[in-house]
Amino acid sequence: MLKKIFFLLCFLLPNLNIGQKPPTLKEIMSFIPSDLEKARRLADILLEDALKNNVDSSIAKSSYALGLIFYYQDRNIVSAKYFQNALKQAYAKENIAFSEKCLNNLGVNYEIVGKFDDAQIAYHKSLKIAEGRKDSFGIAQTWINIAMLKSKVGDYKNALRLNKTAQNYFFNIKDTSNLGLTFLNASVFYNLFDKEKAIEELLKGKVLFETIRDTSNIIKIYSNLTDNYTALERYAEAEYYFIQAKNLSSRFETYGFNAYVLNNGIELYIKKKDLATAKGLLKETENNLLKYPNPEKYTHFLALKVKLNAYEGNLPEFEKSLKKYDEENVKVMTDNFTSDYEQWSIIYEKDELTKSLKKLAKANKNKNRTIILFTILTIIFIILLVLGIVFYLKLRASYRKIFQLNHTPQDKPIHDKIVSDIDGNDQKLYLLFTEIQQLMESEKFYLKPSITISDVSTALGTNDKYISLSVNKYARMNFNHYINTLRVQEAKKLLLEPNRNSSIQDIAMVCGFGNASSFIRVFKQTTGLTPAYYVSLSKEMS
């Protein structure tokens, strides 16, 4: 019961620290991909704690977890940036197995967004590490990724060869998950030139993924079966697997998978000439893409919209949707995103379709459709505007809370934090700390530029070791942090002085900082706000 209350408090008050230890990478990974929102909250807590305490290994691990979370959310550019950040940390350089995983995941993200050269570099770095470690498992996993990359540039022969080599390895060690992945990848390689063989590979993967209940890959298998059976005009089987994939994706937070599943369903029902069902799925896909934007899937959605308007014989909507598709397609190409352009062959059929549509349009004009479309777009715009305002207000509220935590009528001295019951053995250290406090408060010793622990020990007639022990024990922080905290307290008062004429640089120098940039950095680390924003919030809340 207490555990439930604790997690509820963490959810309602994400910025509140109740003395709990930061989560481990293992804890975060237990929620990926089953509960990505919870995984994101835990990863953010770990990263915040790691940055605050400058724990390199935790920065690397939290960045790795966030990279996976954003990958499953189809936010591949953001995902890649987090894996890059993880690789920059000293922990990654010391733990090559960790680097290998980061590089493989980085390559996958590059591959998805069409940066094939970058993907190849990442994969080969990962492969080199795995070979150096004589890690057969890591080598086989990288082979799978390189095989997929080769298929995307049209080298199907080598793609199948590498995939088969990896497949044999995972079969020998009875790794069901990765073995299933090799069958899924093989189906992609066969898809363009042998649909029957692609289906055969998918059915093998289906058995394996259903055995281990790998939901995300089961959805991929079912949806790919829908696509292949539709291409072969075996509509009964296609519809069966589409319904299975749709039901499963609606119960499992799959982000971009939903749009992929629905797009395949639209294609199926257009080919079946069940346009009413296709239209309903089109609307559902649009709602899904509003919630989880994805440029590649949005372009596919627009192409299907063009095709549906063509089959309906609606010339005005056809022209309008085709123009929108053209604009979006150029945008996607400009942003270096890849698409399967064979699916967009409708654009080359524009002239032929337009001729037939002109005949159909005479008997099938409906002026109300334009009004309905305009209304829908207006509603969508209003919803997005409201969501933007809500997000902005929440952000402002969080900064106000940070300001309130930092701003009190008088800053309490650090020695208030000291516990009252002092062991006799620590009496000397305690008395020394009170002398340090008196020195700081009476002479404002902390304002001395480039102050060192030796300066304080000399002033009090003791040695550096005792000064350090005293500050660590009773201020609960190291000496530099202690001095910076006192300086920031002083800076707060100067920043909020009425009719202040001094600049940030002036205040930085007065408070003992070498320059404005180091002052701003320390101020933000201590308070969570920049000096300028601290002053701005003070004016707003006064």
Coordinates of C-alpha atoms in Angstrom, one line a residue:
M1 CA 0.0 0.0 0.0
L2 CA 2.8 2.4 1.0
K3 CA 4.6 1.6 -2.3
K4 CA 1.4 2.5 -4.3
I5 CA 1.2 5.9 -2.4
F6 CA 4.8 6.6 -3.1
F7 CA 4.5 6.0 -6.9
L8 CA 1.3 8.1 -6.9
L9 CA 3.2 11.0 -5.3
C10 CA 6.0 10.6 -7.9
F11 CA 3.4 10.7 -10.7
L12 CA 1.5 13.7 -9.3
L13 CA 4.6 15.6 -8.2
P14 CA 7.4 14.6 -10.6
N15 CA 9.7 17.4 -9.4
L16 CA 9.4 16.4 -5.7
N17 CA 12.4 14.5 -4.3
I18 CA 11.3 12.4 -1.2
G19 CA 14.8 11.1 -0.5
Q20 CA 14.4 8.1 -2.8
K21 CA 17.3 6.6 -4.6
P22 CA 17.4 7.2 -8.4
P23 CA 16.2 4.2 -10.4
T24 CA 18.6 1.8 -12.0
L25 CA 18.9 1.1 -15.7
K26 CA 17.5 -2.4 -15.0
E27 CA 14.4 -1.0 -13.4
I28 CA 13.8 1.4 -16.4
M29 CA 14.4 -1.4 -18.9
S30 CA 11.7 -3.5 -17.3
F31 CA 9.1 -1.0 -18.6
I32 CA 10.4 -0.8 -22.2
P33 CA 8.4 -1.1 -24.4
S34 CA 5.4 -2.2 -22.2
D35 CA 5.0 1.1 -20.4
L36 CA 7.0 3.8 -22.2
E37 CA 5.5 6.7 -20.2
K38 CA 6.6 5.2 -16.9
A39 CA 10.0 4.3 -18.3
R40 CA 10.4 7.9 -19.5
R41 CA 9.6 9.3 -16.0
L42 CA 12.2 7.0 -14.4
A43 CA 14.8 7.7 -17.0
D44 CA 14.3 11.5 -16.5
I45 CA 14.8 11.1 -12.8
L46 CA 18.0 9.1 -13.3
L47 CA 19.3 11.7 -15.8
E48 CA 18.4 14.6 -13.6
D49 CA 20.2 13.0 -10.6
A50 CA 23.2 12.1 -12.7
L51 CA 23.6 15.6 -14.0
K52 CA 23.1 17.2 -10.6
N53 CA 25.8 14.9 -9.1
N54 CA 27.9 14.6 -12.2
V55 CA 27.8 10.8 -12.3
D56 CA 29.2 9.9 -15.7
S57 CA 27.9 6.3 -15.7
S58 CA 24.4 7.3 -14.9
I59 CA 24.4 10.0 -17.6
A60 CA 25.4 7.3 -20.1
K61 CA 22.8 4.7 -18.8
S62 CA 19.9 7.2 -18.7
S63 CA 20.8 8.5 -22.2
Y64 CA 20.8 4.9 -23.4
A65 CA 17.3 4.2 -21.9
L66 CA 15.9 7.5 -23.3
G67 CA 17.3 6.5 -26.7
L68 CA 15.4 3.2 -26.6
I69 CA 12.2 5.0 -25.4
F70 CA 12.2 7.5 -28.2
Y71 CA 13.0 4.8 -30.7
Y72 CA 9.8 2.9 -29.7
Q73 CA 7.9 6.3 -30.0
D74 CA 9.1 6.6 -33.6
R75 CA 11.1 9.7 -32.7
N76 CA 14.3 8.5 -34.4
I77 CA 16.2 11.8 -34.6
V78 CA 15.7 12.4 -30.9
S79 CA 16.6 8.8 -30.2
A80 CA 19.8 9.0 -32.2
K81 CA 20.9 12.2 -30.2
Y82 CA 20.5 10.3 -26.9
F83 CA 22.6 7.3 -28.1
Q84 CA 25.2 9.8 -29.3
N85 CA 25.2 11.4 -25.9
A86 CA 25.6 8.0 -24.2
L87 CA 28.6 7.3 -26.4
K88 CA 30.3 10.6 -25.5
Q89 CA 30.5 9.6 -21.8
A90 CA 33.7 8.2 -20.3
Y91 CA 31.6 5.2 -19.1
A92 CA 31.0 4.2 -22.7
K93 CA 34.7 4.4 -23.6
E94 CA 35.5 2.2 -20.6
N95 CA 32.7 -0.3 -21.2
I96 CA 33.0 -1.4 -24.8
A97 CA 30.0 -3.8 -24.5
F98 CA 27.8 -0.8 -23.7
S99 CA 29.3 1.1 -26.6
E100 CA 28.6 -1.8 -28.9
K101 CA 24.9 -1.7 -28.0
C102 CA 24.7 2.1 -28.4
L103 CA 26.3 1.9 -31.8
N104 CA 23.9 -0.8 -33.0
N105 CA 20.9 1.2 -31.9
L106 CA 22.4 4.4 -33.3
G107 CA 22.8 2.7 -36.7
V108 CA 19.1 1.5 -36.6
N109 CA 17.9 5.1 -36.1
Y110 CA 20.1 6.4 -38.8
E111 CA 18.9 3.7 -41.2
I112 CA 15.2 4.5 -40.5
V113 CA 15.7 8.2 -41.3
G114 CA 17.6 7.5 -44.4
K115 CA 21.2 8.4 -43.3
F116 CA 22.6 5.2 -44.7
D117 CA 26.2 6.3 -44.7
D118 CA 26.0 7.2 -41.0
A119 CA 24.2 3.9 -40.3
Q120 CA 27.0 1.9 -42.0
I121 CA 29.7 3.7 -40.0
A122 CA 27.9 3.0 -36.7
Y123 CA 27.3 -0.7 -37.6
H124 CA 30.9 -1.3 -38.7
K125 CA 32.2 0.3 -35.4
S126 CA 29.9 -2.0 -33.5
L127 CA 31.0 -5.0 -35.5
K128 CA 34.7 -4.1 -34.9
I129 CA 34.1 -4.0 -31.1
A130 CA 32.2 -7.3 -31.2
E131 CA 35.0 -9.0 -33.2
G132 CA 37.6 -7.6 -30.8
R133 CA 35.7 -9.0 -27.9
K134 CA 35.2 -12.3 -29.7
D135 CA 31.5 -11.8 -29.0
S136 CA 29.7 -14.1 -31.4
F137 CA 26.3 -12.9 -30.1
G138 CA 27.1 -9.3 -30.8
I139 CA 28.6 -10.1 -34.2
A140 CA 25.4 -11.9 -35.2
Q141 CA 23.2 -9.1 -34.0
T142 CA 25.2 -6.6 -36.0
W143 CA 25.0 -8.9 -39.1
I144 CA 21.2 -8.6 -38.9
N145 CA 21.4 -4.8 -38.9
I146 CA 23.9 -4.7 -41.8
A147 CA 21.8 -7.1 -43.8
M148 CA 18.7 -4.8 -43.4
L149 CA 20.9 -1.8 -44.5
K150 CA 22.1 -3.7 -47.6
S151 CA 18.5 -4.6 -48.5
K152 CA 17.6 -0.9 -48.4
V153 CA 20.3 0.0 -51.0
G154 CA 19.2 -2.9 -53.2
D155 CA 21.9 -5.4 -52.3
Y156 CA 19.5 -8.3 -51.6
K157 CA 22.1 -11.1 -52.3
N158 CA 24.4 -10.0 -49.6
A159 CA 21.5 -9.1 -47.3
L160 CA 20.2 -12.6 -47.5
R161 CA 23.7 -14.1 -47.1
L162 CA 24.4 -12.1 -43.9
N163 CA 20.9 -12.7 -42.5
K164 CA 21.2 -16.5 -43.1
T165 CA 24.6 -16.6 -41.3
A166 CA 23.0 -14.8 -38.3
Q167 CA 20.0 -17.1 -38.5
N168 CA 22.1 -20.2 -38.2
Y169 CA 23.9 -18.8 -35.2
F170 CA 20.7 -17.9 -33.3
F171 CA 19.3 -21.3 -34.2
N172 CA 22.3 -23.1 -32.7
I173 CA 22.1 -21.2 -29.4
K174 CA 18.2 -21.4 -29.4
D175 CA 17.7 -17.6 -29.2
T176 CA 14.0 -17.5 -30.2
S177 CA 13.8 -13.7 -30.2
N178 CA 16.7 -13.0 -32.5
L179 CA 15.9 -16.0 -34.7
G180 CA 12.4 -14.7 -35.2
L181 CA 13.9 -11.3 -36.2
T182 CA 15.9 -13.0 -38.9
F183 CA 12.7 -14.5 -40.4
L184 CA 11.0 -11.1 -40.2
N185 CA 14.0 -9.5 -42.0
A186 CA 14.1 -12.2 -44.6
S187 CA 10.5 -11.5 -45.5
V188 CA 11.3 -7.9 -46.1
F189 CA 14.2 -8.9 -48.5
Y190 CA 11.9 -11.2 -50.4
N191 CA 8.9 -8.8 -50.4
L192 CA 9.8 -7.0 -53.7
F193 CA 10.3 -10.1 -55.9
D194 CA 8.8 -13.2 -54.2
K195 CA 5.6 -12.5 -52.1
E196 CA 5.0 -16.3 -51.5
K197 CA 8.5 -16.7 -50.1
A198 CA 8.0 -13.5 -48.0
I199 CA 4.8 -15.0 -46.5
E200 CA 6.6 -18.3 -45.8
E201 CA 9.3 -16.4 -43.8
L202 CA 6.7 -14.4 -41.9
L203 CA 4.8 -17.5 -40.9
K204 CA 8.0 -19.0 -39.4
G205 CA 8.6 -15.8 -37.5
K206 CA 5.0 -15.7 -36.3
V207 CA 5.3 -19.1 -34.6
L208 CA 8.5 -18.0 -32.7
F209 CA 7.2 -14.6 -31.6
E210 CA 3.8 -16.0 -30.5
T211 CA 5.7 -18.5 -28.4
I212 CA 7.6 -15.8 -26.5
R213 CA 4.7 -13.4 -26.6
D214 CA 6.7 -10.6 -28.2
T215 CA 3.8 -8.2 -28.8
S216 CA 5.6 -5.6 -30.9
N217 CA 7.1 -8.1 -33.3
I218 CA 3.8 -10.1 -33.5
I219 CA 2.1 -6.8 -34.7
K220 CA 4.8 -6.4 -37.3
I221 CA 4.3 -10.0 -38.5
Y222 CA 0.5 -9.7 -38.7
S223 CA 0.6 -6.4 -40.5
N224 CA 3.2 -7.6 -43.0
L225 CA 1.1 -10.7 -43.7
T226 CA -1.8 -8.3 -44.4
D227 CA 0.3 -6.4 -46.9
N228 CA 1.6 -9.5 -48.7
Y229 CA -1.8 -11.3 -48.9
T230 CA -3.4 -8.0 -50.2
A231 CA -0.7 -7.9 -52.9
L232 CA -1.6 -11.4 -53.9
E233 CA -5.4 -10.6 -53.8
R234 CA -6.0 -13.2 -51.1
Y235 CA -8.3 -10.8 -49.3
A236 CA -9.8 -13.3 -46.8
E237 CA -6.4 -14.1 -45.3
A238 CA -5.3 -10.4 -45.5
E239 CA -8.4 -9.3 -43.6
Y240 CA -7.9 -12.0 -40.9
Y241 CA -4.4 -10.8 -40.1
F242 CA -5.4 -7.1 -40.4
I243 CA -8.1 -7.6 -37.7
Q244 CA -5.6 -9.5 -35.5
A245 CA -3.0 -6.7 -35.9
K246 CA -5.5 -3.9 -35.2
N247 CA -6.9 -5.6 -32.1
L248 CA -3.4 -6.2 -30.7
S249 CA -2.1 -2.7 -31.5
S250 CA -5.1 -1.1 -29.8
R251 CA -4.3 -2.9 -26.5
F252 CA -0.6 -2.3 -26.7
E253 CA 1.0 1.2 -26.8
T254 CA 2.8 0.8 -30.1
Y255 CA 2.9 4.5 -31.3
G256 CA 3.8 4.4 -35.0
F257 CA 2.8 0.7 -35.3
N258 CA -0.8 1.8 -35.2
A259 CA -0.5 4.0 -38.2
Y260 CA 1.4 1.3 -40.1
V261 CA -1.3 -1.3 -39.3
L262 CA -4.1 1.0 -40.3
N263 CA -2.4 2.1 -43.5
N264 CA -2.2 -1.6 -44.6
G265 CA -5.8 -2.0 -43.7
I266 CA -6.8 1.0 -45.9
E267 CA -4.8 -0.5 -48.8
L268 CA -6.7 -3.8 -48.3
Y269 CA -10.2 -2.3 -48.3
I270 CA -9.5 0.0 -51.3
K271 CA -8.4 -3.0 -53.3
K272 CA -11.5 -4.9 -52.1
K273 CA -13.5 -1.8 -53.1
D274 CA -15.0 -1.5 -49.6
L275 CA -14.5 2.2 -49.7
A276 CA -16.7 3.0 -46.6
T277 CA -14.5 0.8 -44.4
A278 CA -11.3 2.3 -46.0
K279 CA -12.6 5.8 -45.3
G280 CA -13.3 5.0 -41.6
L281 CA -9.8 3.6 -41.2
L282 CA -8.4 6.7 -42.9
K283 CA -10.0 8.9 -40.3
E284 CA -8.6 6.6 -37.5
T285 CA -5.1 6.9 -39.0
E286 CA -5.3 10.7 -39.1
N287 CA -6.2 10.8 -35.4
N288 CA -3.3 8.4 -34.6
L289 CA -0.8 10.5 -36.6
L290 CA -2.0 13.7 -34.8
K291 CA -1.2 12.0 -31.5
Y292 CA 2.1 10.4 -32.7
P293 CA 3.4 12.4 -35.6
N294 CA 5.6 10.5 -38.1
P295 CA 6.6 12.1 -41.5
E296 CA 7.1 8.8 -43.3
K297 CA 3.8 7.3 -42.2
Y298 CA 2.0 10.7 -42.8
T299 CA 3.2 10.7 -46.4
H300 CA 1.9 7.1 -46.8
F301 CA -1.4 8.2 -45.3
L302 CA -1.7 11.1 -47.8
A303 CA -1.0 8.8 -50.7
L304 CA -3.8 6.5 -49.6
K305 CA -6.1 9.5 -49.3
V306 CA -5.4 10.5 -52.9
K307 CA -6.1 6.9 -54.0
L308 CA -9.3 6.8 -52.1
N309 CA -10.5 10.0 -53.6
A310 CA -9.7 8.6 -57.0
Y311 CA -11.8 5.5 -56.4
E312 CA -14.7 7.6 -55.1
G313 CA -14.6 9.8 -58.2
N314 CA -14.3 13.0 -56.2
L315 CA -12.3 15.3 -58.5
P316 CA -12.0 18.4 -56.2
E317 CA -10.9 16.4 -53.2
F318 CA -8.5 14.3 -55.5
E319 CA -6.8 17.5 -56.7
K320 CA -6.6 19.0 -53.2
S321 CA -5.2 15.8 -51.6
L322 CA -2.7 15.3 -54.4
K323 CA -1.4 18.8 -54.0
K324 CA -1.0 18.2 -50.2
Y325 CA 0.7 14.9 -50.9
D326 CA 3.2 16.6 -53.4
E327 CA 4.0 19.3 -50.8
E328 CA 4.6 16.8 -48.0
N329 CA 6.6 14.4 -50.1
V330 CA 9.0 17.2 -51.1
K331 CA 9.3 18.2 -47.4
V332 CA 10.1 14.6 -46.4
M333 CA 12.7 14.2 -49.1
T334 CA 14.3 17.6 -48.1
D335 CA 14.5 16.4 -44.4
N336 CA 16.4 13.2 -45.5
F337 CA 13.6 10.9 -44.6
T338 CA 13.2 7.7 -46.6
S339 CA 10.0 6.3 -48.1
D340 CA 9.1 3.4 -50.2
Y341 CA 8.5 5.4 -53.3
E342 CA 7.0 2.5 -55.3
Q343 CA 3.9 2.8 -53.1
W344 CA 3.5 6.4 -54.4
S345 CA 3.1 5.4 -58.1
I346 CA -0.2 7.2 -58.1
I347 CA 1.5 10.5 -58.6
Y348 CA 2.7 9.3 -62.1
E349 CA -0.8 8.3 -62.9
K350 CA -2.2 11.8 -62.3
D351 CA -3.1 12.6 -65.9
E352 CA -4.8 9.3 -66.6
L353 CA -6.7 9.4 -63.4
T354 CA -7.8 13.1 -63.9
K355 CA -9.3 12.2 -67.3
S356 CA -11.5 9.5 -65.9
L357 CA -12.4 11.6 -62.8
K358 CA -13.7 14.5 -64.9
K359 CA -16.4 12.1 -66.3
L360 CA -17.2 10.7 -62.8
A361 CA -17.3 14.1 -61.2
K362 CA -20.2 15.3 -63.2
A363 CA -22.5 12.8 -61.5
N364 CA -20.8 12.9 -58.1
K365 CA -20.3 16.5 -57.0
N366 CA -20.9 17.4 -53.4
K367 CA -20.3 21.0 -52.3
N368 CA -20.8 20.1 -48.6
R369 CA -17.6 18.0 -48.6
T370 CA -15.5 21.2 -48.8
I371 CA -17.3 22.7 -45.8
I372 CA -16.9 19.5 -43.8
L373 CA -13.1 19.3 -44.6
F374 CA -12.7 23.0 -43.7
T375 CA -14.5 22.4 -40.4
I376 CA -12.4 19.3 -39.6
L377 CA -9.2 21.3 -40.3
T378 CA -10.4 24.2 -38.1
I379 CA -11.2 21.8 -35.2
I380 CA -7.8 20.2 -35.6
F381 CA -6.2 23.6 -35.5
I382 CA -8.1 24.6 -32.4
I383 CA -7.2 21.4 -30.6
L384 CA -3.5 21.8 -31.4
L385 CA -3.7 25.5 -30.3
V386 CA -5.3 24.4 -27.0
L387 CA -2.7 21.7 -26.4
G388 CA 0.1 24.2 -27.1
I389 CA -1.4 26.6 -24.6
V390 CA -1.8 23.9 -21.9
F391 CA 1.8 22.7 -22.5
Y392 CA 3.1 26.3 -22.1
L393 CA 1.1 26.9 -18.9
K394 CA 2.4 23.7 -17.4
L395 CA 5.9 24.7 -18.2
R396 CA 5.5 28.1 -16.7
A397 CA 3.9 26.5 -13.6
S398 CA 6.9 24.2 -13.1
Y399 CA 9.3 27.1 -13.3
R400 CA 7.3 29.0 -10.8
K401 CA 7.5 26.0 -8.4
I402 CA 11.3 26.0 -8.8
F403 CA 11.4 29.7 -8.1
Q404 CA 9.3 29.4 -5.0
L405 CA 11.6 26.6 -3.7
N406 CA 14.6 28.9 -4.2
H407 CA 13.1 32.3 -3.1
T408 CA 12.3 32.9 0.5
P409 CA 12.2 36.2 2.5
Q410 CA 15.6 35.4 4.0
D411 CA 17.9 32.6 2.9
K412 CA 18.4 30.2 5.7
P413 CA 22.1 29.7 6.6
I414 CA 23.5 26.3 5.8
H415 CA 24.3 25.5 9.4
D416 CA 20.5 25.2 10.0
K417 CA 20.7 21.8 8.3
I418 CA 23.0 20.4 11.0
V419 CA 21.5 17.7 13.2
S420 CA 21.3 18.6 16.9
D421 CA 22.6 15.4 18.4
I422 CA 26.4 15.6 17.9
D423 CA 28.6 12.7 19.0
G424 CA 31.4 13.7 21.4
N425 CA 34.0 12.5 19.0
D426 CA 32.8 15.0 16.4
Q427 CA 32.7 18.0 18.9
K428 CA 35.9 19.5 17.5
L429 CA 34.7 19.2 13.9
Y430 CA 31.4 20.8 14.9
L431 CA 33.2 23.7 16.7
L432 CA 35.4 24.1 13.7
F433 CA 32.4 24.3 11.4
T434 CA 30.8 27.0 13.5
E435 CA 34.1 29.0 13.2
I436 CA 33.9 28.5 9.4
Q437 CA 30.3 29.8 9.5
Q438 CA 31.3 32.8 11.6
L439 CA 34.2 33.6 9.2
M440 CA 31.9 33.4 6.2
E441 CA 29.0 35.4 7.7
S442 CA 31.0 38.1 9.5
E443 CA 33.7 38.7 6.9
K444 CA 31.9 37.4 3.9
F445 CA 35.0 35.3 3.2
Y446 CA 33.3 33.4 0.5
L447 CA 33.2 36.5 -1.8
K448 CA 37.0 36.4 -2.1
P449 CA 37.9 35.5 -5.7
S450 CA 39.6 32.2 -6.3
I451 CA 39.1 31.2 -2.7
T452 CA 40.7 27.9 -1.8
I453 CA 40.3 25.5 1.2
S454 CA 43.9 26.6 2.2
D455 CA 42.8 30.2 2.5
V456 CA 40.2 29.2 5.1
S457 CA 42.5 26.8 7.0
T458 CA 45.1 29.5 7.2
A459 CA 42.6 32.1 8.4
L460 CA 41.4 29.7 11.2
G461 CA 44.9 28.3 12.0
T462 CA 44.1 24.7 11.2
N463 CA 44.7 22.4 8.2
D464 CA 42.9 21.6 4.9
K465 CA 41.9 18.1 6.0
Y466 CA 39.9 19.3 9.0
I467 CA 38.2 22.0 7.0
S468 CA 37.2 19.5 4.4
L469 CA 35.9 16.9 6.9
S470 CA 34.0 19.6 8.8
V471 CA 32.3 21.0 5.7
N472 CA 31.5 17.6 4.3
K473 CA 30.0 16.4 7.6
Y474 CA 28.0 19.4 8.7
A475 CA 27.2 21.2 5.4
R476 CA 26.6 17.9 3.6
M477 CA 28.5 19.0 0.6
N478 CA 32.1 19.4 -0.6
F479 CA 34.0 22.7 0.0
N480 CA 33.6 24.1 -3.5
H481 CA 29.8 23.4 -3.5
Y482 CA 29.6 25.0 0.0
I483 CA 31.3 28.2 -1.2
N484 CA 29.2 28.4 -4.4
T485 CA 26.0 27.9 -2.4
L486 CA 26.9 30.9 -0.2
R487 CA 27.8 32.9 -3.3
V488 CA 24.5 32.1 -5.0
Q489 CA 22.6 33.2 -1.8
E490 CA 24.4 36.5 -2.0
A491 CA 23.8 36.8 -5.7
K492 CA 20.0 36.3 -5.2
K493 CA 19.9 39.3 -2.9
L494 CA 21.8 41.5 -5.3
L495 CA 19.7 40.4 -8.3
L496 CA 16.5 41.3 -6.5
E497 CA 17.7 44.7 -5.2
P498 CA 15.2 47.5 -6.1
N499 CA 16.4 49.8 -8.9
R500 CA 19.4 47.5 -9.6
N501 CA 21.9 49.0 -12.0
S502 CA 24.6 46.4 -11.8
S503 CA 24.9 43.9 -14.7
I504 CA 25.2 40.1 -14.4
Q505 CA 29.0 40.5 -15.0
D506 CA 29.2 43.0 -12.1
I507 CA 27.3 40.7 -9.7
A508 CA 29.4 37.7 -10.8
M509 CA 32.6 39.5 -9.9
V510 CA 31.2 40.9 -6.6
C511 CA 30.1 37.4 -5.6
G512 CA 33.6 36.0 -6.2
F513 CA 33.1 34.3 -9.6
G514 CA 35.8 34.6 -12.3
N515 CA 33.3 35.5 -15.1
A516 CA 29.7 35.7 -16.0
S517 CA 29.5 32.4 -17.7
S518 CA 30.7 30.4 -14.7
F519 CA 28.3 32.4 -12.5
I520 CA 25.3 31.6 -14.7
R521 CA 26.3 27.9 -14.9
V522 CA 26.7 27.5 -11.1
F523 CA 23.5 29.6 -10.4
K524 CA 21.5 27.3 -12.7
Q525 CA 23.0 24.1 -11.2
T526 CA 22.1 25.4 -7.7
T527 CA 18.6 26.9 -8.3
G528 CA 17.4 25.2 -11.5
L529 CA 17.0 28.7 -13.1
T530 CA 19.2 31.2 -14.9
P531 CA 19.8 34.5 -13.1
A532 CA 17.8 36.4 -15.7
Y533 CA 14.8 34.0 -15.5
Y534 CA 15.0 34.1 -11.7
V535 CA 14.7 37.9 -11.8
S536 CA 11.9 37.7 -14.4
L537 CA 9.8 35.3 -12.3
S538 CA 10.4 37.4 -9.2
K539 CA 8.8 40.4 -11.0
E540 CA 5.9 38.3 -12.2
M541 CA 5.2 36.9 -8.7
S542 CA 5.7 40.1 -6.7

